[in-house]
Amino acid sequence: MSDTIFTKIINREIPADIVYEDEMCLAFKDVNPQAPVHLLIIPKQPIATINDIKASDREVVGHLFLTASNIAKDMGFDEEGYRVVMNCNEAAGQTVFHIHLHLLAGKPLGWPPYTDTLKV
């Protein structure tokens, strides 16, 4: 997998507003927020898409969700509610091919989460 903007953030080659870091992941503010709180939680291990997750990645992927929960508690919006989203591939909105959670909070989040009209 080639370097992505996330790899460059992990390596401190480009700046980011980092709110959390441990040995497995990094969380930072999205530069194009879709809610008052919009964080990206990324694994330090590069995995391009959900389709590329292997059984051996269970711990790191689970850790991303545990981190989201802990951040929500630490920031005080766990009881009010929040949304966690992971997109897979371009048609679903993935623009950086390094898996990541979007953690959104701070306003009512409607459903469906997209704005385009969907005809079924």
CSV table of N, CA, C and O in Angstrom, one decimal:
chain,number,residue,atom,x,y,z
A,1,MET,N,0.9,-1.2,0.0
A,1,MET,CA,0.0,0.0,0.0
A,1,MET,C,0.9,1.2,0.0
A,1,MET,O,1.8,1.3,0.8
A,2,SER,N,0.6,2.2,-0.9
A,2,SER,CA,1.4,3.4,-0.9
A,2,SER,C,1.0,4.3,0.2
A,2,SER,O,0.0,4.2,0.8
A,3,ASP,N,1.9,5.3,0.5
A,3,ASP,CA,1.7,6.2,1.5
A,3,ASP,C,0.4,7.1,1.2
A,3,ASP,O,0.2,7.5,0.1
A,4,THR,N,-0.4,7.3,2.2
A,4,THR,CA,-1.5,8.2,2.1
A,4,THR,C,-1.3,9.4,3.0
A,4,THR,O,-0.4,9.5,3.8
A,5,ILE,N,-2.3,10.3,2.9
A,5,ILE,CA,-2.2,11.5,3.8
A,5,ILE,C,-2.2,11.0,5.3
A,5,ILE,O,-1.6,11.7,6.1
A,6,PHE,N,-2.9,9.9,5.6
A,6,PHE,CA,-2.9,9.5,7.0
A,6,PHE,C,-1.5,8.9,7.4
A,6,PHE,O,-1.1,9.2,8.5
A,7,THR,N,-0.8,8.3,6.5
A,7,THR,CA,0.5,7.8,6.8
A,7,THR,C,1.4,9.0,7.1
A,7,THR,O,2.2,9.0,8.0
A,8,LYS,N,1.2,10.1,6.3
A,8,LYS,CA,2.0,11.3,6.6
A,8,LYS,C,1.7,11.9,7.9
A,8,LYS,O,2.6,12.5,8.5
A,9,ILE,N,0.4,11.9,8.3
A,9,ILE,CA,0.0,12.4,9.6
A,9,ILE,C,0.6,11.5,10.7
A,9,ILE,O,1.2,12.1,11.7
A,10,ILE,N,0.6,10.2,10.6
A,10,ILE,CA,1.1,9.3,11.6
A,10,ILE,C,2.6,9.6,11.7
A,10,ILE,O,3.2,9.6,12.8
A,11,ASN,N,3.3,9.8,10.6
A,11,ASN,CA,4.8,10.1,10.6
A,11,ASN,C,5.1,11.5,10.9
A,11,ASN,O,6.3,11.9,10.8
A,12,ARG,N,4.1,12.4,11.1
A,12,ARG,CA,4.3,13.8,11.4
A,12,ARG,C,5.0,14.5,10.3
A,12,ARG,O,5.7,15.5,10.5
A,13,GLU,N,4.7,14.1,9.1
A,13,GLU,CA,5.2,14.8,7.9
A,13,GLU,C,4.3,15.9,7.5
A,13,GLU,O,4.8,16.9,6.8
A,14,ILE,N,3.1,15.9,7.9
A,14,ILE,CA,2.1,17.0,7.8
A,14,ILE,C,1.4,17.1,9.1
A,14,ILE,O,1.2,16.2,9.8
A,15,PRO,N,0.9,18.4,9.3
A,15,PRO,CA,0.3,18.6,10.6
A,15,PRO,C,-1.2,18.1,10.7
A,15,PRO,O,-1.8,18.0,9.6
A,16,ALA,N,-1.6,17.9,11.9
A,16,ALA,CA,-3.0,17.5,12.1
A,16,ALA,C,-3.3,17.9,13.6
A,16,ALA,O,-2.4,18.0,14.4
A,17,ASP,N,-4.6,18.2,13.8
A,17,ASP,CA,-5.0,18.6,15.2
A,17,ASP,C,-5.3,17.3,15.9
A,17,ASP,O,-6.5,16.8,16.0
A,18,ILE,N,-4.3,16.6,16.5
A,18,ILE,CA,-4.4,15.3,17.1
A,18,ILE,C,-5.0,15.5,18.5
A,18,ILE,O,-4.6,16.3,19.3
A,19,VAL,N,-6.1,14.7,18.8
A,19,VAL,CA,-6.7,14.7,20.1
A,19,VAL,C,-6.4,13.5,20.9
A,19,VAL,O,-6.7,13.5,22.1
A,20,TYR,N,-5.9,12.4,20.3
A,20,TYR,CA,-5.6,11.2,21.0
A,20,TYR,C,-4.6,10.4,20.2
A,20,TYR,O,-4.7,10.3,19.0
A,21,GLU,N,-3.7,9.7,20.9
A,21,GLU,CA,-2.8,8.8,20.3
A,21,GLU,C,-2.4,7.7,21.3
A,21,GLU,O,-2.2,8.0,22.5
A,22,ASP,N,-2.2,6.5,20.8
A,22,ASP,CA,-1.6,5.4,21.5
A,22,ASP,C,-0.8,4.6,20.6
A,22,ASP,O,-0.6,5.0,19.4
A,23,GLU,N,-0.4,3.4,21.0
A,23,GLU,CA,0.5,2.6,20.2
A,23,GLU,C,-0.2,2.0,18.9
A,23,GLU,O,0.5,1.7,18.0
A,24,MET,N,-1.5,2.0,18.9
A,24,MET,CA,-2.2,1.3,17.8
A,24,MET,C,-3.0,2.3,16.9
A,24,MET,O,-3.3,2.0,15.7
A,25,CYS,N,-3.3,3.5,17.4
A,25,CYS,CA,-4.2,4.4,16.6
A,25,CYS,C,-3.9,5.9,16.9
A,25,CYS,O,-3.2,6.2,17.9
A,26,LEU,N,-4.5,6.7,16.1
A,26,LEU,CA,-4.4,8.1,16.2
A,26,LEU,C,-5.8,8.7,15.9
A,26,LEU,O,-6.5,8.2,15.0
A,27,ALA,N,-6.2,9.7,16.7
A,27,ALA,CA,-7.5,10.4,16.4
A,27,ALA,C,-7.2,11.9,16.2
A,27,ALA,O,-6.4,12.5,17.0
A,28,PHE,N,-7.8,12.5,15.2
A,28,PHE,CA,-7.6,13.9,15.0
A,28,PHE,C,-8.8,14.5,14.4
A,28,PHE,O,-9.7,13.8,13.9
A,29,LYS,N,-8.9,15.9,14.4
A,29,LYS,CA,-10.1,16.6,13.9
A,29,LYS,C,-10.1,16.6,12.4
A,29,LYS,O,-9.0,16.8,11.7
A,30,ASP,N,-11.3,16.3,11.8
A,30,ASP,CA,-11.4,16.3,10.4
A,30,ASP,C,-11.3,17.7,9.9
A,30,ASP,O,-11.8,18.7,10.5
A,31,VAL,N,-10.6,17.9,8.8
A,31,VAL,CA,-10.4,19.3,8.2
A,31,VAL,C,-11.7,19.8,7.5
A,31,VAL,O,-11.8,21.0,7.2
A,32,ASN,N,-12.6,18.9,7.2
A,32,ASN,CA,-13.9,19.3,6.6
A,32,ASN,C,-15.0,18.7,7.5
A,32,ASN,O,-15.7,17.8,7.1
A,33,PRO,N,-15.2,19.3,8.7
A,33,PRO,CA,-16.2,18.7,9.6
A,33,PRO,C,-17.6,18.7,9.1
A,33,PRO,O,-18.1,19.7,8.6
A,34,GLN,N,-18.3,17.6,9.4
A,34,GLN,CA,-19.7,17.5,9.0
A,34,GLN,C,-20.6,17.6,10.3
A,34,GLN,O,-21.8,17.5,10.2
A,35,ALA,N,-20.0,17.9,11.4
A,35,ALA,CA,-20.8,18.0,12.7
A,35,ALA,C,-19.8,18.8,13.6
A,35,ALA,O,-18.6,19.0,13.3
A,36,PRO,N,-20.4,19.4,14.7
A,36,PRO,CA,-19.6,20.2,15.6
A,36,PRO,C,-18.4,19.4,16.1
A,36,PRO,O,-17.3,19.9,16.3
A,37,VAL,N,-18.5,18.1,16.3
A,37,VAL,CA,-17.4,17.2,16.6
A,37,VAL,C,-17.3,16.2,15.4
A,37,VAL,O,-18.3,15.5,15.1
A,38,HIS,N,-16.2,16.3,14.8
A,38,HIS,CA,-16.0,15.3,13.7
A,38,HIS,C,-14.5,14.9,13.7
A,38,HIS,O,-13.6,15.7,13.3
A,39,LEU,N,-14.3,13.7,14.3
A,39,LEU,CA,-12.9,13.2,14.4
A,39,LEU,C,-12.7,12.0,13.5
A,39,LEU,O,-13.7,11.3,13.2
A,40,LEU,N,-11.5,11.8,13.1
A,40,LEU,CA,-11.1,10.6,12.3
A,40,LEU,C,-10.2,9.8,13.3
A,40,LEU,O,-9.3,10.3,13.9
A,41,ILE,N,-10.5,8.5,13.4
A,41,ILE,CA,-9.7,7.6,14.2
A,41,ILE,C,-9.1,6.6,13.2
A,41,ILE,O,-9.8,5.9,12.5
A,42,ILE,N,-7.8,6.6,13.1
A,42,ILE,CA,-7.1,5.8,12.2
A,42,ILE,C,-6.1,4.8,12.9
A,42,ILE,O,-5.5,5.1,13.9
A,43,PRO,N,-6.0,3.6,12.3
A,43,PRO,CA,-5.0,2.7,12.8
A,43,PRO,C,-3.6,3.1,12.3
A,43,PRO,O,-3.5,3.7,11.2
A,44,LYS,N,-2.6,2.9,13.1
A,44,LYS,CA,-1.3,3.1,12.6
A,44,LYS,C,-0.8,2.1,11.6
A,44,LYS,O,0.0,2.3,10.8
A,45,GLN,N,-1.4,0.9,11.7
A,45,GLN,CA,-1.2,-0.1,10.7
A,45,GLN,C,-2.0,0.2,9.4
A,45,GLN,O,-3.2,0.4,9.5
A,46,PRO,N,-1.4,0.3,8.3
A,46,PRO,CA,-2.1,0.6,7.1
A,46,PRO,C,-2.9,-0.6,6.6
A,46,PRO,O,-2.4,-1.7,6.4
A,47,ILE,N,-4.2,-0.3,6.4
A,47,ILE,CA,-5.2,-1.3,5.8
A,47,ILE,C,-6.0,-0.4,4.9
A,47,ILE,O,-6.6,0.6,5.3
A,48,ALA,N,-6.1,-0.7,3.6
A,48,ALA,CA,-6.7,0.1,2.6
A,48,ALA,C,-8.2,0.3,2.8
A,48,ALA,O,-8.7,1.4,2.8
A,49,THR,N,-8.9,-0.8,2.8
A,49,THR,CA,-10.4,-0.8,2.9
A,49,THR,C,-10.9,-1.8,3.9
A,49,THR,O,-10.1,-2.7,4.3
A,50,ILE,N,-12.2,-1.8,4.2
A,50,ILE,CA,-12.8,-2.8,5.0
A,50,ILE,C,-12.6,-4.2,4.3
A,50,ILE,O,-12.3,-5.2,5.0
A,51,ASN,N,-12.6,-4.2,3.0
A,51,ASN,CA,-12.4,-5.5,2.3
A,51,ASN,C,-11.0,-6.1,2.5
A,51,ASN,O,-10.8,-7.3,2.2
A,52,ASP,N,-10.1,-5.3,2.9
A,52,ASP,CA,-8.7,-5.8,3.2
A,52,ASP,C,-8.4,-6.2,4.6
A,52,ASP,O,-7.3,-6.6,4.9
A,53,ILE,N,-9.4,-6.1,5.5
A,53,ILE,CA,-9.2,-6.5,6.9
A,53,ILE,C,-9.2,-8.0,6.9
A,53,ILE,O,-10.0,-8.7,6.3
A,54,LYS,N,-8.1,-8.5,7.6
A,54,LYS,CA,-7.9,-9.9,7.8
A,54,LYS,C,-8.3,-10.3,9.3
A,54,LYS,O,-8.4,-9.5,10.1
A,55,ALA,N,-8.4,-11.6,9.5
A,55,ALA,CA,-8.7,-12.1,10.8
A,55,ALA,C,-7.7,-11.6,11.8
A,55,ALA,O,-8.0,-11.3,13.0
A,56,SER,N,-6.5,-11.5,11.4
A,56,SER,CA,-5.4,-11.1,12.3
A,56,SER,C,-5.5,-9.6,12.6
A,56,SER,O,-4.8,-9.1,13.5
A,57,ASP,N,-6.4,-8.8,11.9
A,57,ASP,CA,-6.6,-7.4,12.2
A,57,ASP,C,-7.7,-7.1,13.2
A,57,ASP,O,-8.0,-6.0,13.5
A,58,ARG,N,-8.2,-8.2,13.8
A,58,ARG,CA,-9.4,-8.0,14.7
A,58,ARG,C,-9.0,-7.1,15.9
A,58,ARG,O,-9.8,-6.2,16.2
A,59,GLU,N,-7.9,-7.3,16.5
A,59,GLU,CA,-7.5,-6.4,17.6
A,59,GLU,C,-7.4,-5.0,17.3
A,59,GLU,O,-8.0,-4.1,18.0
A,60,VAL,N,-6.8,-4.6,16.1
A,60,VAL,CA,-6.7,-3.2,15.8
A,60,VAL,C,-8.0,-2.6,15.4
A,60,VAL,O,-8.3,-1.5,15.8
A,61,VAL,N,-8.8,-3.4,14.7
A,61,VAL,CA,-10.2,-2.8,14.3
A,61,VAL,C,-11.0,-2.7,15.5
A,61,VAL,O,-11.7,-1.6,15.7
A,62,GLY,N,-11.0,-3.6,16.4
A,62,GLY,CA,-11.8,-3.5,17.7
A,62,GLY,C,-11.3,-2.3,18.5
A,62,GLY,O,-12.1,-1.6,19.1
A,63,HIS,N,-10.0,-2.1,18.5
A,63,HIS,CA,-9.4,-1.0,19.2
A,63,HIS,C,-9.9,0.3,18.7
A,63,HIS,O,-10.1,1.3,19.5
A,64,LEU,N,-10.1,0.4,17.4
A,64,LEU,CA,-10.6,1.7,16.9
A,64,LEU,C,-12.0,2.0,17.5
A,64,LEU,O,-12.2,3.2,17.9
A,65,PHE,N,-12.9,1.0,17.6
A,65,PHE,CA,-14.2,1.3,18.2
A,65,PHE,C,-14.1,1.5,19.7
A,65,PHE,O,-14.8,2.4,20.2
A,66,LEU,N,-13.2,0.8,20.4
A,66,LEU,CA,-13.0,1.1,21.8
A,66,LEU,C,-12.5,2.5,22.0
A,66,LEU,O,-13.0,3.2,22.9
A,67,THR,N,-11.6,2.9,21.2
A,67,THR,CA,-11.1,4.3,21.2
A,67,THR,C,-12.2,5.3,21.0
A,67,THR,O,-12.3,6.3,21.7
A,68,ALA,N,-13.1,5.1,20.0
A,68,ALA,CA,-14.2,6.0,19.8
A,68,ALA,C,-15.1,6.1,21.0
A,68,ALA,O,-15.4,7.2,21.4
A,69,SER,N,-15.4,5.0,21.7
A,69,SER,CA,-16.2,5.0,22.9
A,69,SER,C,-15.5,5.8,24.0
A,69,SER,O,-16.1,6.6,24.7
A,70,ASN,N,-14.2,5.6,24.2
A,70,ASN,CA,-13.5,6.3,25.2
A,70,ASN,C,-13.4,7.8,24.9
A,70,ASN,O,-13.5,8.6,25.8
A,71,ILE,N,-13.2,8.2,23.7
A,71,ILE,CA,-13.1,9.6,23.3
A,71,ILE,C,-14.5,10.2,23.6
A,71,ILE,O,-14.6,11.3,24.2
A,72,ALA,N,-15.6,9.5,23.2
A,72,ALA,CA,-16.9,10.1,23.5
A,72,ALA,C,-17.1,10.3,25.0
A,72,ALA,O,-17.7,11.3,25.4
A,73,LYS,N,-16.7,9.4,25.8
A,73,LYS,CA,-16.8,9.5,27.3
A,73,LYS,C,-15.9,10.7,27.7
A,73,LYS,O,-16.4,11.5,28.5
A,74,ASP,N,-14.7,10.7,27.3
A,74,ASP,CA,-13.8,11.8,27.7
A,74,ASP,C,-14.3,13.2,27.3
A,74,ASP,O,-14.1,14.2,28.0
A,75,MET,N,-14.9,13.3,26.1
A,75,MET,CA,-15.4,14.6,25.6
A,75,MET,C,-16.8,14.9,26.1
A,75,MET,O,-17.3,16.0,25.8
A,76,GLY,N,-17.4,13.9,26.8
A,76,GLY,CA,-18.7,14.2,27.4
A,76,GLY,C,-19.9,14.1,26.5
A,76,GLY,O,-21.0,14.6,26.9
A,77,PHE,N,-19.9,13.4,25.4
A,77,PHE,CA,-21.1,13.3,24.6
A,77,PHE,C,-21.5,11.8,24.4
A,77,PHE,O,-22.4,11.5,23.6
A,78,ASP,N,-21.0,11.0,25.3
A,78,ASP,CA,-21.3,9.6,25.2
A,78,ASP,C,-22.8,9.3,25.5
A,78,ASP,O,-23.5,8.5,24.9
A,79,GLU,N,-23.4,10.0,26.5
A,79,GLU,CA,-24.8,9.8,26.9
A,79,GLU,C,-25.7,10.5,25.9
A,79,GLU,O,-26.8,10.0,25.6
A,80,GLU,N,-25.3,11.6,25.4
A,80,GLU,CA,-26.2,12.3,24.4
A,80,GLU,C,-26.3,11.6,23.1
A,80,GLU,O,-27.3,11.5,22.5
A,81,GLY,N,-25.2,11.0,22.7
A,81,GLY,CA,-25.2,10.2,21.5
A,81,GLY,C,-24.2,10.7,20.4
A,81,GLY,O,-23.8,11.9,20.4
A,82,TYR,N,-23.8,9.8,19.6
A,82,TYR,CA,-22.8,10.1,18.5
A,82,TYR,C,-22.9,9.0,17.5
A,82,TYR,O,-23.5,8.0,17.7
A,83,ARG,N,-22.3,9.3,16.3
A,83,ARG,CA,-22.3,8.3,15.2
A,83,ARG,C,-20.9,7.9,14.9
A,83,ARG,O,-20.0,8.8,14.9
A,84,VAL,N,-20.7,6.7,14.6
A,84,VAL,CA,-19.4,6.2,14.1
A,84,VAL,C,-19.6,5.5,12.7
A,84,VAL,O,-20.5,4.7,12.6
A,85,VAL,N,-18.8,5.9,11.8
A,85,VAL,CA,-19.0,5.5,10.4
A,85,VAL,C,-17.7,5.1,9.8
A,85,VAL,O,-16.7,5.7,10.0
A,86,MET,N,-17.7,4.0,9.0
A,86,MET,CA,-16.5,3.6,8.3
A,86,MET,C,-17.0,3.3,6.8
A,86,MET,O,-17.8,2.4,6.6
A,87,ASN,N,-16.5,4.1,5.9
A,87,ASN,CA,-16.9,3.9,4.5
A,87,ASN,C,-15.9,2.9,3.8
A,87,ASN,O,-14.8,2.8,4.2
A,88,CYS,N,-16.4,2.2,2.8
A,88,CYS,CA,-15.6,1.3,2.0
A,88,CYS,C,-15.7,1.5,0.6
A,88,CYS,O,-16.8,1.3,-0.1
A,89,ASN,N,-14.6,2.0,0.0
A,89,ASN,CA,-14.5,2.3,-1.4
A,89,ASN,C,-15.2,3.6,-1.9
A,89,ASN,O,-16.0,4.2,-1.1
A,90,GLU,N,-14.9,4.0,-3.1
A,90,GLU,CA,-15.2,5.3,-3.5
A,90,GLU,C,-16.7,5.5,-3.6
A,90,GLU,O,-17.2,6.6,-3.2
A,91,ALA,N,-17.5,4.6,-4.0
A,91,ALA,CA,-19.0,4.7,-4.1
A,91,ALA,C,-19.6,5.0,-2.8
A,91,ALA,O,-20.7,5.6,-2.7
A,92,ALA,N,-19.0,4.5,-1.7
A,92,ALA,CA,-19.5,4.7,-0.4
A,92,ALA,C,-18.9,6.0,0.3
A,92,ALA,O,-19.3,6.3,1.4
A,93,GLY,N,-18.1,6.7,-0.4
A,93,GLY,CA,-17.5,7.9,0.1
A,93,GLY,C,-16.1,7.9,0.7
A,93,GLY,O,-15.6,8.8,1.3
A,94,GLN,N,-15.4,6.7,0.5
A,94,GLN,CA,-14.1,6.6,1.0
A,94,GLN,C,-13.2,7.4,0.1
A,94,GLN,O,-13.1,7.1,-1.1
A,95,THR,N,-12.4,8.4,0.6
A,95,THR,CA,-11.5,9.2,-0.2
A,95,THR,C,-10.1,8.9,0.1
A,95,THR,O,-9.2,9.3,-0.7
A,96,VAL,N,-9.8,8.4,1.3
A,96,VAL,CA,-8.4,8.1,1.7
A,96,VAL,C,-8.4,6.6,1.9
A,96,VAL,O,-9.2,6.0,2.8
A,97,PHE,N,-7.6,5.9,1.2
A,97,PHE,CA,-7.6,4.4,1.3
A,97,PHE,C,-6.6,3.9,2.3
A,97,PHE,O,-5.6,3.3,2.1
A,98,HIS,N,-7.1,4.2,3.6
A,98,HIS,CA,-6.5,3.7,4.8
A,98,HIS,C,-7.7,3.8,5.8
A,98,HIS,O,-8.2,4.8,6.0
A,99,ILE,N,-8.1,2.6,6.2
A,99,ILE,CA,-9.4,2.6,7.0
A,99,ILE,C,-9.4,3.6,8.1
A,99,ILE,O,-8.3,3.9,8.7
A,100,HIS,N,-10.6,4.1,8.4
A,100,HIS,CA,-10.7,5.1,9.4
A,100,HIS,C,-12.2,5.2,9.9
A,100,HIS,O,-13.1,5.0,9.1
A,101,LEU,N,-12.3,5.5,11.1
A,101,LEU,CA,-13.7,5.8,11.6
A,101,LEU,C,-13.9,7.3,11.6
A,101,LEU,O,-13.0,8.0,12.0
A,102,HIS,N,-15.1,7.7,11.3
A,102,HIS,CA,-15.6,9.0,11.4
A,102,HIS,C,-16.4,9.0,12.7
A,102,HIS,O,-17.3,8.2,12.9
A,103,LEU,N,-16.0,9.8,13.7
A,103,LEU,CA,-16.8,10.0,14.9
A,103,LEU,C,-17.4,11.4,14.9
A,103,LEU,O,-16.7,12.4,14.8
A,104,LEU,N,-18.8,11.4,14.8
A,104,LEU,CA,-19.5,12.6,14.7
A,104,LEU,C,-20.4,12.8,15.9
A,104,LEU,O,-21.1,11.9,16.3
A,105,ALA,N,-20.5,14.0,16.4
A,105,ALA,CA,-21.4,14.3,17.5
A,105,ALA,C,-21.6,15.8,17.6
A,105,ALA,O,-21.0,16.6,16.8
A,106,GLY,N,-22.4,16.2,18.6
A,106,GLY,CA,-22.6,17.6,18.8
A,106,GLY,C,-23.8,18.3,18.2
A,106,GLY,O,-24.1,19.5,18.3
A,107,LYS,N,-24.6,17.4,17.5
A,107,LYS,CA,-25.9,17.9,16.9
A,107,LYS,C,-26.7,16.7,16.6
A,107,LYS,O,-26.2,15.6,16.5
A,108,PRO,N,-28.0,16.9,16.4
A,108,PRO,CA,-28.9,15.7,16.0
A,108,PRO,C,-28.4,15.2,14.6
A,108,PRO,O,-28.2,16.0,13.7
A,109,LEU,N,-28.2,13.9,14.5
A,109,LEU,CA,-27.8,13.3,13.3
A,109,LEU,C,-28.9,12.5,12.7
A,109,LEU,O,-29.3,11.5,13.2
A,110,GLY,N,-29.5,13.0,11.6
A,110,GLY,CA,-30.6,12.4,11.0
A,110,GLY,C,-30.3,11.1,10.3
A,110,GLY,O,-29.2,10.7,10.2
A,111,TRP,N,-31.4,10.5,9.8
A,111,TRP,CA,-31.2,9.3,9.0
A,111,TRP,C,-32.2,9.4,7.9
A,111,TRP,O,-33.3,9.8,8.0
A,112,PRO,N,-31.8,9.0,6.7
A,112,PRO,CA,-30.5,8.5,6.3
A,112,PRO,C,-29.4,9.5,6.4
A,112,PRO,O,-29.7,10.7,6.3
A,113,PRO,N,-28.1,9.1,6.5
A,113,PRO,CA,-27.0,10.0,6.6
A,113,PRO,C,-26.6,10.8,5.4
A,113,PRO,O,-25.7,11.6,5.4
A,114,TYR,N,-27.2,10.5,4.2
A,114,TYR,CA,-26.7,11.1,3.0
A,114,TYR,C,-27.8,12.1,2.6
A,114,TYR,O,-28.9,12.1,3.0
A,115,THR,N,-27.4,13.0,1.7
A,115,THR,CA,-28.3,14.0,1.2
A,115,THR,C,-28.9,13.8,-0.1
A,115,THR,O,-29.9,14.4,-0.5
A,116,ASP,N,-28.3,12.9,-0.9
A,116,ASP,CA,-28.8,12.6,-2.3
A,116,ASP,C,-30.1,11.8,-2.1
A,116,ASP,O,-30.3,11.1,-1.2
A,117,THR,N,-31.0,12.0,-3.1
A,117,THR,CA,-32.3,11.3,-3.1
A,117,THR,C,-32.0,9.9,-3.6
A,117,THR,O,-31.4,9.7,-4.7
A,118,LEU,N,-32.4,8.9,-2.9
A,118,LEU,CA,-32.2,7.5,-3.3
A,118,LEU,C,-33.5,6.9,-3.7
A,118,LEU,O,-34.5,7.0,-3.0
A,119,LYS,N,-33.5,6.4,-4.9
A,119,LYS,CA,-34.7,5.8,-5.5
A,119,LYS,C,-34.4,4.3,-5.5
A,119,LYS,O,-33.4,3.8,-6.0
A,120,VAL,N,-35.3,3.6,-4.8
A,120,VAL,CA,-35.1,2.1,-4.7
A,120,VAL,C,-36.1,1.4,-5.6
A,120,VAL,O,-37.2,1.8,-5.8
